[in-house]
Tab-separated table of C-alpha atoms and ligand atoms in Angstrom:
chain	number	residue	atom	x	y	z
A	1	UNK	CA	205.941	-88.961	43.723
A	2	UNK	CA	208.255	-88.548	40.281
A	3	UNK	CA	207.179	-86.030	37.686
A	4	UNK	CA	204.693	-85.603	35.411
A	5	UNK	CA	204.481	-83.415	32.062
A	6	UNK	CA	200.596	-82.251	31.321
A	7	UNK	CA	199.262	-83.980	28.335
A	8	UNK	CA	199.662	-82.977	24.604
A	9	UNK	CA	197.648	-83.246	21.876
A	10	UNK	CA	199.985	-86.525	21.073
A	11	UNK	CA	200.041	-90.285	22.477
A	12	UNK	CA	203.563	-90.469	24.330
A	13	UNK	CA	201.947	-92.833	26.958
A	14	UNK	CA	203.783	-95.851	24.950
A	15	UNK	CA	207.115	-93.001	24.454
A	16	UNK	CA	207.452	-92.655	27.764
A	17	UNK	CA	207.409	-96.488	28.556
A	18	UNK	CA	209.616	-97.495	25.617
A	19	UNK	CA	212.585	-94.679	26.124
A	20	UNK	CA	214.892	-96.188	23.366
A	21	UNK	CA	214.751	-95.223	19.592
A	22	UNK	CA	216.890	-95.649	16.563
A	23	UNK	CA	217.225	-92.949	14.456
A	24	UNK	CA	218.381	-93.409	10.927
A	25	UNK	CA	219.711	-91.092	8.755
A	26	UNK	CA	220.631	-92.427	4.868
A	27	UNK	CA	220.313	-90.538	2.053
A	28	UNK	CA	222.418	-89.721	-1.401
A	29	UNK	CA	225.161	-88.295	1.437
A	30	UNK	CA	225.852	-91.550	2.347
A	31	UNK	CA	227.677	-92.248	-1.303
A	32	UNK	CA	230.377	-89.035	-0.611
A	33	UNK	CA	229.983	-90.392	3.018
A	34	UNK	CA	231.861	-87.777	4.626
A	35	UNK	CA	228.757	-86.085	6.817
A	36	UNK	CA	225.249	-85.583	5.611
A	37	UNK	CA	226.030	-81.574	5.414
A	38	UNK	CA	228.577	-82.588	2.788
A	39	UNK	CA	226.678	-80.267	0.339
A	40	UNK	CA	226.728	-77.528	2.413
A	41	UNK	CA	230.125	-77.338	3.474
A	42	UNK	CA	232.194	-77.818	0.385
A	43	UNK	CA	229.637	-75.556	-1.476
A	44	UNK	CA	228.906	-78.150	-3.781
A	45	UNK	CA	226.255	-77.337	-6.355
A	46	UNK	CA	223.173	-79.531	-7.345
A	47	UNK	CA	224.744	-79.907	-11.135
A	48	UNK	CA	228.213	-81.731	-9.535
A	49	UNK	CA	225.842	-83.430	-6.506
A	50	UNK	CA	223.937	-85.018	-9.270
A	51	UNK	CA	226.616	-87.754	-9.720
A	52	UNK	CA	225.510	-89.092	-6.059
A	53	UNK	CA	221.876	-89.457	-7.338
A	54	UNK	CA	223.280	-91.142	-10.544
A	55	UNK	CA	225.105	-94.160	-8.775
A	56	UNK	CA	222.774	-94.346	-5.627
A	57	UNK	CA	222.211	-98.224	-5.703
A	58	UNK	CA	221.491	-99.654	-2.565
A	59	UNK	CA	221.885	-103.462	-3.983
A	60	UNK	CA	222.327	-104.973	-0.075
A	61	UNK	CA	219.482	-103.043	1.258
A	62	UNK	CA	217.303	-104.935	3.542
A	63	UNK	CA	215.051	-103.386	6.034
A	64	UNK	CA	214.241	-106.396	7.803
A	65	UNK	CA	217.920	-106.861	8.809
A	66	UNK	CA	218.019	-103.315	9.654
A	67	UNK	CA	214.894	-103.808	11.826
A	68	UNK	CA	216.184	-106.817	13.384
A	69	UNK	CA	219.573	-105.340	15.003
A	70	UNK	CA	217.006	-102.398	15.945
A	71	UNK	CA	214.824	-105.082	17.466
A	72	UNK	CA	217.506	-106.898	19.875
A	73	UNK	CA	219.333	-103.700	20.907
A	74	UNK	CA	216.523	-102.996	22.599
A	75	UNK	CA	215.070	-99.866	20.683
A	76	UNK	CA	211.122	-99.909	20.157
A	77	UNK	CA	210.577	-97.119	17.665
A	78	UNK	CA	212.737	-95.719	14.973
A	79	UNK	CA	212.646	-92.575	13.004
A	80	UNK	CA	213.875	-92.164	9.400
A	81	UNK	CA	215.068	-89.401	7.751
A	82	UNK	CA	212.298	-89.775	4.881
A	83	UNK	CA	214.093	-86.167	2.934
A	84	UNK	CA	217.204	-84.521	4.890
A	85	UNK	CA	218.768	-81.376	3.420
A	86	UNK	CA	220.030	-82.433	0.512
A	87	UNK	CA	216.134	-82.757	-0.812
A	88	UNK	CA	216.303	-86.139	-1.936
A	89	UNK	CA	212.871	-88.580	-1.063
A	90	UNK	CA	213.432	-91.971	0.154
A	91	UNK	CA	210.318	-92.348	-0.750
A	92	UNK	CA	207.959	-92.007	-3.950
A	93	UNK	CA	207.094	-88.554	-3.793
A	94	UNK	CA	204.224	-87.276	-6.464
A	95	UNK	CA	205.778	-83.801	-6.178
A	96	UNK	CA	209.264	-84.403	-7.312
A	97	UNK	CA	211.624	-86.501	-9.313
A	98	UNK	CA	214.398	-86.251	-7.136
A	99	UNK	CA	213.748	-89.436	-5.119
A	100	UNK	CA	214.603	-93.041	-4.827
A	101	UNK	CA	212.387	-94.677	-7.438
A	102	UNK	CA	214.494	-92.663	-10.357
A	103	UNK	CA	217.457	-93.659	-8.874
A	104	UNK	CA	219.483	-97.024	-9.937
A	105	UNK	CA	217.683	-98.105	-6.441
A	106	UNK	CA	214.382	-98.124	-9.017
A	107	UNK	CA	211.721	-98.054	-5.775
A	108	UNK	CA	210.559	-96.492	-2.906
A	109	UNK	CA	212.543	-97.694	0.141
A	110	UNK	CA	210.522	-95.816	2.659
A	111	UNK	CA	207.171	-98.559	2.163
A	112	UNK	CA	209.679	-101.469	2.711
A	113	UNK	CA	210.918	-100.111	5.581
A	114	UNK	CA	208.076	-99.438	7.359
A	115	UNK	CA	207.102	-102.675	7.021
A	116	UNK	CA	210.070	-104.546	8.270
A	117	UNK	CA	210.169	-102.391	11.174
A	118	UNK	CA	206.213	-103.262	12.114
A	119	UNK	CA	206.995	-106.229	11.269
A	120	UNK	CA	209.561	-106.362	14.541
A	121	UNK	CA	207.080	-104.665	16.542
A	122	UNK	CA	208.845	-101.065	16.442
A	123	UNK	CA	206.562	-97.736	16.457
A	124	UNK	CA	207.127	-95.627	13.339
A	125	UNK	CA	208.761	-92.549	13.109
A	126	UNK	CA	209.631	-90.033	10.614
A	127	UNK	CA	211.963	-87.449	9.831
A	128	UNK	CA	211.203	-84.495	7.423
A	129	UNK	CA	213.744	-81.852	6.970
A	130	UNK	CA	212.150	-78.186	6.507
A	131	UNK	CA	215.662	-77.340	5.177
A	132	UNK	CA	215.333	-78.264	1.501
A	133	UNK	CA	218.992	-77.222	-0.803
A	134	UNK	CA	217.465	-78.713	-4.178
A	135	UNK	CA	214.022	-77.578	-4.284
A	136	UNK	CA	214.039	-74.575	-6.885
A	137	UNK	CA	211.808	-72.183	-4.465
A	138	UNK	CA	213.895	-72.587	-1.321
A	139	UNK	CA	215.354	-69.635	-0.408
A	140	UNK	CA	219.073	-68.886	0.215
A	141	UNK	CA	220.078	-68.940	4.024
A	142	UNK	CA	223.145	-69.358	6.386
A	143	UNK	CA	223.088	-73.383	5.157
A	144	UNK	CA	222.345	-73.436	1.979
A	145	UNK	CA	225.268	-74.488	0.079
A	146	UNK	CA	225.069	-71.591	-2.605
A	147	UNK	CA	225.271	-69.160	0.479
A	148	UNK	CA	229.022	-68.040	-1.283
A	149	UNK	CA	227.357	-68.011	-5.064
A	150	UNK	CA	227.118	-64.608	-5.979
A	151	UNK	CA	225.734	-65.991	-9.810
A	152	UNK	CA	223.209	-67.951	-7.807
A	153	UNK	CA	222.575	-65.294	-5.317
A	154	UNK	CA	221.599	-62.821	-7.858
A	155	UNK	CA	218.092	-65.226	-8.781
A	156	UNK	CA	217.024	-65.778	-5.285
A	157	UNK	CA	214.698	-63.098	-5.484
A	158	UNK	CA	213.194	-64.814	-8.405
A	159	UNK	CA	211.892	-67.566	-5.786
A	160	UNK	CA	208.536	-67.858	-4.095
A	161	UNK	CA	209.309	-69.489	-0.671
A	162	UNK	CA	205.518	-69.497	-0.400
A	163	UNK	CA	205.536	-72.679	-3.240
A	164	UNK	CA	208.418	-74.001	-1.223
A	165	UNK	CA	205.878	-74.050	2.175
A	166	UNK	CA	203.434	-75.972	-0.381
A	167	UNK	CA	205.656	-78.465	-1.237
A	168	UNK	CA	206.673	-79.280	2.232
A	169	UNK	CA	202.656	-79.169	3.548
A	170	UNK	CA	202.321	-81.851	0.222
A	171	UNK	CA	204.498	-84.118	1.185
A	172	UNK	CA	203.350	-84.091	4.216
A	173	UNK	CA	200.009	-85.255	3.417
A	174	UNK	CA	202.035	-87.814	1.374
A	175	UNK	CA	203.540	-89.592	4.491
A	176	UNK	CA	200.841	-89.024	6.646
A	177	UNK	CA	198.379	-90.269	4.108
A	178	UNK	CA	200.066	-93.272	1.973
A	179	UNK	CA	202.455	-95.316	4.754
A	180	UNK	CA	199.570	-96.658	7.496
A	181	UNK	CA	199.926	-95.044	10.926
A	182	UNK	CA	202.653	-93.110	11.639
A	183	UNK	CA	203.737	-92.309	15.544
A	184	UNK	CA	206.266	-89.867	15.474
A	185	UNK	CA	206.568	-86.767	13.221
A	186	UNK	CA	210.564	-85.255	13.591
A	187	UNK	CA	210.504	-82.048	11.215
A	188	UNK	CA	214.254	-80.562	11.430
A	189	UNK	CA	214.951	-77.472	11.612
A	190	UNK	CA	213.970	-73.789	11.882
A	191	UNK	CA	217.213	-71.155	10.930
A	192	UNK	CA	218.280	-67.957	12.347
A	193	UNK	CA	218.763	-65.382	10.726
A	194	UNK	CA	222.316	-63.223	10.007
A	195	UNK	CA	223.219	-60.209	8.856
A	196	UNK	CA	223.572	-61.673	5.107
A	197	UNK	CA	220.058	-63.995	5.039
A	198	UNK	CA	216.911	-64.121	6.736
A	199	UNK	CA	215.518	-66.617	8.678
A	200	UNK	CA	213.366	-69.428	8.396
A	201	UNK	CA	210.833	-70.724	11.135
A	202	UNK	CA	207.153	-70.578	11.398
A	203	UNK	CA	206.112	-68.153	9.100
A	204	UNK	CA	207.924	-69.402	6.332
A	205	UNK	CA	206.960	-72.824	7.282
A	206	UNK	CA	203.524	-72.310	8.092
A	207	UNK	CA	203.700	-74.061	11.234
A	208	UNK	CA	200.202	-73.268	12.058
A	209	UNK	CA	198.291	-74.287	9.524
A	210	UNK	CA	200.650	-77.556	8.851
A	211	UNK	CA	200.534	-78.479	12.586
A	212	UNK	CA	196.546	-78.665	11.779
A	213	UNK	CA	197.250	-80.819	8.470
A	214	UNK	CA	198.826	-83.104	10.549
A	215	UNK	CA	196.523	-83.278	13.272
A	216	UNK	CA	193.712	-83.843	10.853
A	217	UNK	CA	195.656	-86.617	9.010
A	218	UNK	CA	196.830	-88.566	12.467
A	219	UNK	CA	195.802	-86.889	15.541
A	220	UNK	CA	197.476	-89.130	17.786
A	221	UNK	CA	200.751	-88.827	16.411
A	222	UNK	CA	204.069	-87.313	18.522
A	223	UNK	CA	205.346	-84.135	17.016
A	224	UNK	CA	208.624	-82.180	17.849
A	225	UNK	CA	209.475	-79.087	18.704
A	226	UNK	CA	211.452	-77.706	15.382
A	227	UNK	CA	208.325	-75.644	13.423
A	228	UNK	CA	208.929	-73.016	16.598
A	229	UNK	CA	206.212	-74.408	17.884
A	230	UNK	CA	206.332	-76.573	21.111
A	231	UNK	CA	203.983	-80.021	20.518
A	232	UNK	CA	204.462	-83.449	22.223
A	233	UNK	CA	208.318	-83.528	23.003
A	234	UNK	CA	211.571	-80.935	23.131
A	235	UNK	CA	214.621	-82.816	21.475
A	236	UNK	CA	217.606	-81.916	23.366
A	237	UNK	CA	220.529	-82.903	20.383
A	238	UNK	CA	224.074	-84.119	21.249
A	239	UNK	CA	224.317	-83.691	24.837
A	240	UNK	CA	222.818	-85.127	27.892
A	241	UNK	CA	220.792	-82.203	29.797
A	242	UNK	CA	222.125	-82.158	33.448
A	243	UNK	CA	217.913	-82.465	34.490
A	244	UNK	CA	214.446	-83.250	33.736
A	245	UNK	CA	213.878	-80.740	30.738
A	246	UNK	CA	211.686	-77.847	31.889
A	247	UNK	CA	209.610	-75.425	29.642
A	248	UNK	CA	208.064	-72.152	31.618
A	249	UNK	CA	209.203	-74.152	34.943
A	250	UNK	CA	207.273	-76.970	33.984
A	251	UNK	CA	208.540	-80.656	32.954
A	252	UNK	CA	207.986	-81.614	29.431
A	253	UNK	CA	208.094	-84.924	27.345
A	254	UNK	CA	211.736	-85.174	26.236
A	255	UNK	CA	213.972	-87.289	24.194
A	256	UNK	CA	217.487	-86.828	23.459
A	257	UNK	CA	219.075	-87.684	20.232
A	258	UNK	CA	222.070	-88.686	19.948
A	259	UNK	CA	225.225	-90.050	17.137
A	260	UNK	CA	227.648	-93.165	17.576
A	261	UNK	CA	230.170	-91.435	16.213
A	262	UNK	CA	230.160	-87.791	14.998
A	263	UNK	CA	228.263	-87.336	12.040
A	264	UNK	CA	224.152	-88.443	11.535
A	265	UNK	CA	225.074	-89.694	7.789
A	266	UNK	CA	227.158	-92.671	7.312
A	267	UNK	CA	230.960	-91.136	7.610
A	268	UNK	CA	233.601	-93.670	6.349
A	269	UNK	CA	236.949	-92.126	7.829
A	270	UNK	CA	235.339	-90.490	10.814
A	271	UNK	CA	236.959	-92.423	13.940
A	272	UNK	CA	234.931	-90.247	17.524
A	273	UNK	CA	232.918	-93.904	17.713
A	274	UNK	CA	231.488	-93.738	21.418
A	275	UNK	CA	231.815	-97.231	23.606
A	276	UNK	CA	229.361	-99.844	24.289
A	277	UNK	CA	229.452	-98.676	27.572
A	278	UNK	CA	228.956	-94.676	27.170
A	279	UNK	CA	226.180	-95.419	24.809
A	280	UNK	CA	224.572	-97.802	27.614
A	281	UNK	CA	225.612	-94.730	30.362
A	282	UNK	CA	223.906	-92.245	28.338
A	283	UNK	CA	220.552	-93.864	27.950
A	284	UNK	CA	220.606	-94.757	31.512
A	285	UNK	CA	221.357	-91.159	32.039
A	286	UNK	CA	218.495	-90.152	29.996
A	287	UNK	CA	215.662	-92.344	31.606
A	288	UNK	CA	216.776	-91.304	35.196
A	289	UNK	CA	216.126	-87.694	34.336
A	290	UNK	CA	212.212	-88.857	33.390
A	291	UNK	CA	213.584	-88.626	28.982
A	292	UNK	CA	214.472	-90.654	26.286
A	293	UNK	CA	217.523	-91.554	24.124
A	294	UNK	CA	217.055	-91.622	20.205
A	295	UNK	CA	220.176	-93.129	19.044
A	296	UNK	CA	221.421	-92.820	15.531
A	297	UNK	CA	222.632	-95.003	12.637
A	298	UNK	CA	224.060	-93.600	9.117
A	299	UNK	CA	223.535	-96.832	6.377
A	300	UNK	CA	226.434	-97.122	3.589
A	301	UNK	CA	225.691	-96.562	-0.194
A	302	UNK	CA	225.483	-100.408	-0.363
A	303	UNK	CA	222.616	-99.909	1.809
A	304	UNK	CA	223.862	-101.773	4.934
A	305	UNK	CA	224.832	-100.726	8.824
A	306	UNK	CA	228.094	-101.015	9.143
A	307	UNK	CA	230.028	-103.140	11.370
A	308	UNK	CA	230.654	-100.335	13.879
A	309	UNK	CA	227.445	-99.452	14.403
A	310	UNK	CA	226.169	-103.522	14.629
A	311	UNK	CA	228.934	-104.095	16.963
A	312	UNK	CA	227.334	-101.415	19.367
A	313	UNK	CA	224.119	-102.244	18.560
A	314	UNK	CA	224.768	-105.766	19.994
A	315	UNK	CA	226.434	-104.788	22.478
A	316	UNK	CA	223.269	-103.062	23.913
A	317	UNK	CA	221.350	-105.772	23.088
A	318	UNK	CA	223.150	-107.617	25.270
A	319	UNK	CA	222.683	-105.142	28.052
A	320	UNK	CA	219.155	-104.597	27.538
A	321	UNK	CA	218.170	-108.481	27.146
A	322	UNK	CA	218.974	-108.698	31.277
A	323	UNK	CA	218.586	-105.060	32.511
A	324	UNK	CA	215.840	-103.766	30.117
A	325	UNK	CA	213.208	-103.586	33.114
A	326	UNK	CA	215.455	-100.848	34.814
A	327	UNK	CA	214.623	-98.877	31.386
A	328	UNK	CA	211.118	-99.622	30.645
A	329	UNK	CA	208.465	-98.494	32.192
A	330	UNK	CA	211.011	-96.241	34.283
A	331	UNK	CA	211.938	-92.889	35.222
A	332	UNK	CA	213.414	-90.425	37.167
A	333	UNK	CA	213.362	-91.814	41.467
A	334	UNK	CA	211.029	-89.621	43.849
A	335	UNK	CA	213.136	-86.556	45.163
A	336	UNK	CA	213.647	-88.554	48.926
A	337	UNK	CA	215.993	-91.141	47.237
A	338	UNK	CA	219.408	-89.245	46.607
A	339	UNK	CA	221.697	-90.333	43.598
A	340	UNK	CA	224.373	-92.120	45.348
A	341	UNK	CA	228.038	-90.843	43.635
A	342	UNK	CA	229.002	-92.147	40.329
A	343	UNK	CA	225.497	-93.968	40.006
A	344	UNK	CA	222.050	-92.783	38.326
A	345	UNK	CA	218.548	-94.132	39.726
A	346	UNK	CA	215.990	-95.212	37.664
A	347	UNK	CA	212.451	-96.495	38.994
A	348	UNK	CA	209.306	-98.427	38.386
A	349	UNK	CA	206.446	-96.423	40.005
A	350	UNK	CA	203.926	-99.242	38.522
A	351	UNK	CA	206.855	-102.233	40.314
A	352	UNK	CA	207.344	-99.829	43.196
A	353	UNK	CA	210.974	-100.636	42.205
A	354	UNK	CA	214.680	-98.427	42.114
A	355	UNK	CA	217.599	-99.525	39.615
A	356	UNK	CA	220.709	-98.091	41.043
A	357	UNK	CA	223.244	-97.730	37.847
A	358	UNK	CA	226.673	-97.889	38.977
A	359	UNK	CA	228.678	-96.119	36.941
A	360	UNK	CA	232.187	-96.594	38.751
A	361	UNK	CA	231.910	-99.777	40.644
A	362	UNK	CA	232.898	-98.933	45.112
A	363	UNK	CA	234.748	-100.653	46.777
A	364	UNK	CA	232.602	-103.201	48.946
A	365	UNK	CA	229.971	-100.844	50.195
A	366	UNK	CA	227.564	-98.365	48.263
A	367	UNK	CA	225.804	-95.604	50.604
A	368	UNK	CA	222.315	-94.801	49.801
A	369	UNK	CA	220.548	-91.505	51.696
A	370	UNK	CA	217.140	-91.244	52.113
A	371	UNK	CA	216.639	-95.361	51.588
A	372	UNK	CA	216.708	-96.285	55.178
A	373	UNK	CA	214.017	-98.213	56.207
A	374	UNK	CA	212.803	-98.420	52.960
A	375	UNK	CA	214.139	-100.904	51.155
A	376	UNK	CA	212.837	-105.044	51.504
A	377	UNK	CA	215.186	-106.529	49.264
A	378	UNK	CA	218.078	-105.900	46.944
A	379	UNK	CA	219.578	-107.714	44.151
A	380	UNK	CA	222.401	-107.755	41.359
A	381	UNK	CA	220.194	-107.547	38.154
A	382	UNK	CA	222.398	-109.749	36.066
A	383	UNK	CA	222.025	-112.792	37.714
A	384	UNK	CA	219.501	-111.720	40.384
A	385	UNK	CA	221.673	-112.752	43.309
A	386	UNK	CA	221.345	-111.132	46.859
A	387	UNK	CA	222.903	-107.943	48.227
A	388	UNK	CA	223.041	-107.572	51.589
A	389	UNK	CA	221.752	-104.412	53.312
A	390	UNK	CA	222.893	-102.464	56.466
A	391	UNK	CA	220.174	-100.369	57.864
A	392	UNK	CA	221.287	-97.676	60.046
A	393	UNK	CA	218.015	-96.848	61.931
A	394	UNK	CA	215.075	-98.493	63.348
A	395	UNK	CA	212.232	-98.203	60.435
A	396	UNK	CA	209.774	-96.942	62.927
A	397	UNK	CA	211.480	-93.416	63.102
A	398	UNK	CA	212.008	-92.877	59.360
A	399	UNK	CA	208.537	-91.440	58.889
A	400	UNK	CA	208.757	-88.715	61.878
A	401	UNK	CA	212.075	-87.543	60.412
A	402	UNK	CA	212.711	-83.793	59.505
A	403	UNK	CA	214.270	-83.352	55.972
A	404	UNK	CA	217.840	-82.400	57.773
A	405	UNK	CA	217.829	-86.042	59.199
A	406	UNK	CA	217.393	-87.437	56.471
A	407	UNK	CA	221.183	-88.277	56.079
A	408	UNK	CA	220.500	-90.449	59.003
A	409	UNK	CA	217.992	-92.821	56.915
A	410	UNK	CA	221.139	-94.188	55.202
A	411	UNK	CA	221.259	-97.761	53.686
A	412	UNK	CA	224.399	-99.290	52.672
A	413	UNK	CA	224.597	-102.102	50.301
A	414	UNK	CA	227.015	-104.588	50.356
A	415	UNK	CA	228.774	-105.084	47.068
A	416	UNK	CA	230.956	-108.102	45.682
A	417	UNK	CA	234.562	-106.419	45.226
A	418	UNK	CA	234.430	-107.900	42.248
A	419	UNK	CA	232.153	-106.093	39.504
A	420	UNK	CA	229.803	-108.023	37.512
A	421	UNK	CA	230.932	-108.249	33.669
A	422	UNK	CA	228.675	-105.623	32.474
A	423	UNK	CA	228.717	-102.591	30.733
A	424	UNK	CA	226.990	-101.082	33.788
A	425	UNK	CA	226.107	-102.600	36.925
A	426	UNK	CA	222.653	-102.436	38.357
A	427	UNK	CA	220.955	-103.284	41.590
A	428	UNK	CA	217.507	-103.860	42.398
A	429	UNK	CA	216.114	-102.382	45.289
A	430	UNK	CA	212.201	-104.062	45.772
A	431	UNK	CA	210.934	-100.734	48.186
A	432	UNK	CA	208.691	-101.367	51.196
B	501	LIG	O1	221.317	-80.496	10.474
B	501	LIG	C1	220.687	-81.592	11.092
B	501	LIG	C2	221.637	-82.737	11.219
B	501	LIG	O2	222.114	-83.120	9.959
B	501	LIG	C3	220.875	-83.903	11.875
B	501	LIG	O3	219.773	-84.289	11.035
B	501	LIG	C4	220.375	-83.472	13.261
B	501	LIG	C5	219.577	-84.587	13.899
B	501	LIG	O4	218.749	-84.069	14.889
B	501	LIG	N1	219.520	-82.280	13.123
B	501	LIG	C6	220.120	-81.160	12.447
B	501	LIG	C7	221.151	-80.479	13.326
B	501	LIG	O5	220.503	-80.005	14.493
């Protein structure tokens, strides 16, 4: 038996089958490109930021390209940042003027999007940031990037967050209303407080009555975890969790998100670029632990991914055009199967199937507990050609064992000494 979450009020029947998303984040940050939070650490003010929302002119943009690479790496849902921090709209907001259409980009870019991405049979997902540092009523905090202004500081008591919490339930009605059906809701994020500035989280946000906006608008639809209120899915961010992600001792819907490199926003100089093959590891890693793995591209100014991010885009793609069915449809092995060292198990409970991962290829043999007498065939996915098996015991006696024997139920595979050219190895074991 693997694990199962209860239900939510959200669909993640197709989440949990599809496991691999691409996140996009592109906004005017991608003109400084130097890290979306660019306002917010050099304490730049909305006056001098102004000159990004001047000469934002994405001439090259073309979703359907975008979709595409989405498309053959594999991914089956994306999410777009449709307003990050910086409180710019990609799309055509009838509650500001600080979005794309009065840029030089002259339209929304959100509807065009959404369409190229349907069009490639991806889910659709968007991002709304609840941190807003251009919206006049937004309150100062420990982000905001006048946090240092004392000038500033002195009129924040002028502000009504209140019309600030109005703003953000009105453009959500917006997305949820004008851009068709919408899967996947990703509002980011709630703040502590300090000593210097309150907080902001559901109060201020209104989590309770916007949760029932958006229910009311599209009731099927996936919602995070960020209004401080737990919904459909818990977003672990930038790490890997080292298990199934629990809430109250119980297993939840998860997804982690994660960057190529180390900032969301397109970052021109920034060189931490993760390899083909840690990418591939880390979705692996995510699926065997029952999650997902949202993966993240930052678009230039030109409007465009750049080539680092297509180069390891297609190089998942070609992964995941011969190894995709140890990731759909997958998730975390039964508890009886141990994780061999150096390898992560994935399986098919609908295929009655395991996907052993190797992560560090053995040499010539590969010892699996707990598969003894369990196991009918096995295979190198790549190129589907046989690995032999060793049983240890008779099969008749596996059934009678005691836990503490269950060392003895050991199968060993025998494995080419020479690894298959792949990113990661896996072998398909067809179970009894
Ligand atoms: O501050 C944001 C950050 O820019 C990015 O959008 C990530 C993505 O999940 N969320 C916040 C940091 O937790």
């Amino acid at each position: 038996m693997t694990l199962q979450p209860a239900k939510t009020m959200g669909d993640t029947d197709w989440f949990v089958h599809d496991r691999f998303g691409m996140f996009i984040h592109w906004g005017l940050y991608a003109l400084p490109a130097r890290h979306e939070w660019v306002k917010s650490v050099e304490r730049i003010d909305t006056e001098t930021y102004d000159k990004y929302f001047k000469h934002f002119d994405p001439d090259l943009y073309d979703p359907d390209l975008w979709a595409s690479a989405a498309s053959e790496a594999g991914m089956k849902y994306f999410v777009v940042t449709t307003k990050h921090h910086e409180g710019f709209t990609l799309f055509d907001s009838a509650l500001t003027d600080y979005k794309a259409p009065n840029t030089p980009a002259g339209r929304d870019l959100l509807k065009p999007m959404v369409e190229g991405f349907r069009n490639h049979n991806l889910r659709v997902g968007f991002y709304h940031s609840l941190l807003d540092w251009h919206h006049p009523h937004y309150t100062l905090d420990t982000h905001h990037p006048m946090r240092d202004n004392a000038e500033y500081g002195a009129k924040d008591a002028e502000k009504d967050v209140r019309k600030y919490a109005e703003y953000l339930h009105g453009q959500t009605r917006e997305l949820l209303t004008n851009y068709g059906k919408v899967d996947i809701l990703w509002y980011d994020f709630s703040v502590g407080r300090t000593e210097k500035f309150a907080g902001k989280g559901r109060d201020v946000w209104q989590s309770e009555q916007l949760i029932q906006l958006i229910r009311s608008l599209q009731p099927h639809i996936i919602l995070n975890d960020r209004l401080e209120i737990d919904q459909d899915v818990k977003t672990p961010e930038q790490y890997q969790p080292r298990e199934w992600v629990h809430v109250d001792g119980k297993p939840v819907v998860w997804e982690a998100c994660q960057t190529f490199s180390g900032s969301w926003g397109y970052h021109r100089d920034e060189s931490s670029w993760k390899s083909v093959t840690m990418l591939l590891q880390m979705l692996v890693d995510s699926v065997s632990k029952g999650g997902n793995l949202l993966l993240n591209v930052g678009p230039t100014g030109r409007g465009e991914f750049d080539q680092r991010a297509l180069a390891r885009l297609k190089g998942m793609g070609r992964w995941m055009r011969l190894h995709s069915r140890s990731i759909y449809g997958c998730t975390q092995a039964p508890a009886e199967f141990s994780t061999p060292q150096d390898c992560r198990l994935t399986y098919n409970p609908k295929t009655n199937r395991i996907y052993v991962h190797v992560f560090a290829w053995p040499f010539r043999h590969l010892h699996l507990d707990g598969f003894g007498g369990r196991v009918e065939y096995a295979q190198l996915l790549n190129d589907a050609s046989e690995v032999r098996m060793l049983e240890r015991i008779p099969e008749e006696s596996y059934g009678q064992m005691k836990p503490a024997e269950k060392t003895k139920s050991l199968l060993t595979l025998e494995l080419p000494i020479q690894q298959p050219d792949e990113d990661v190895s896996v072998v398909e074991l067809f179970l009894k």
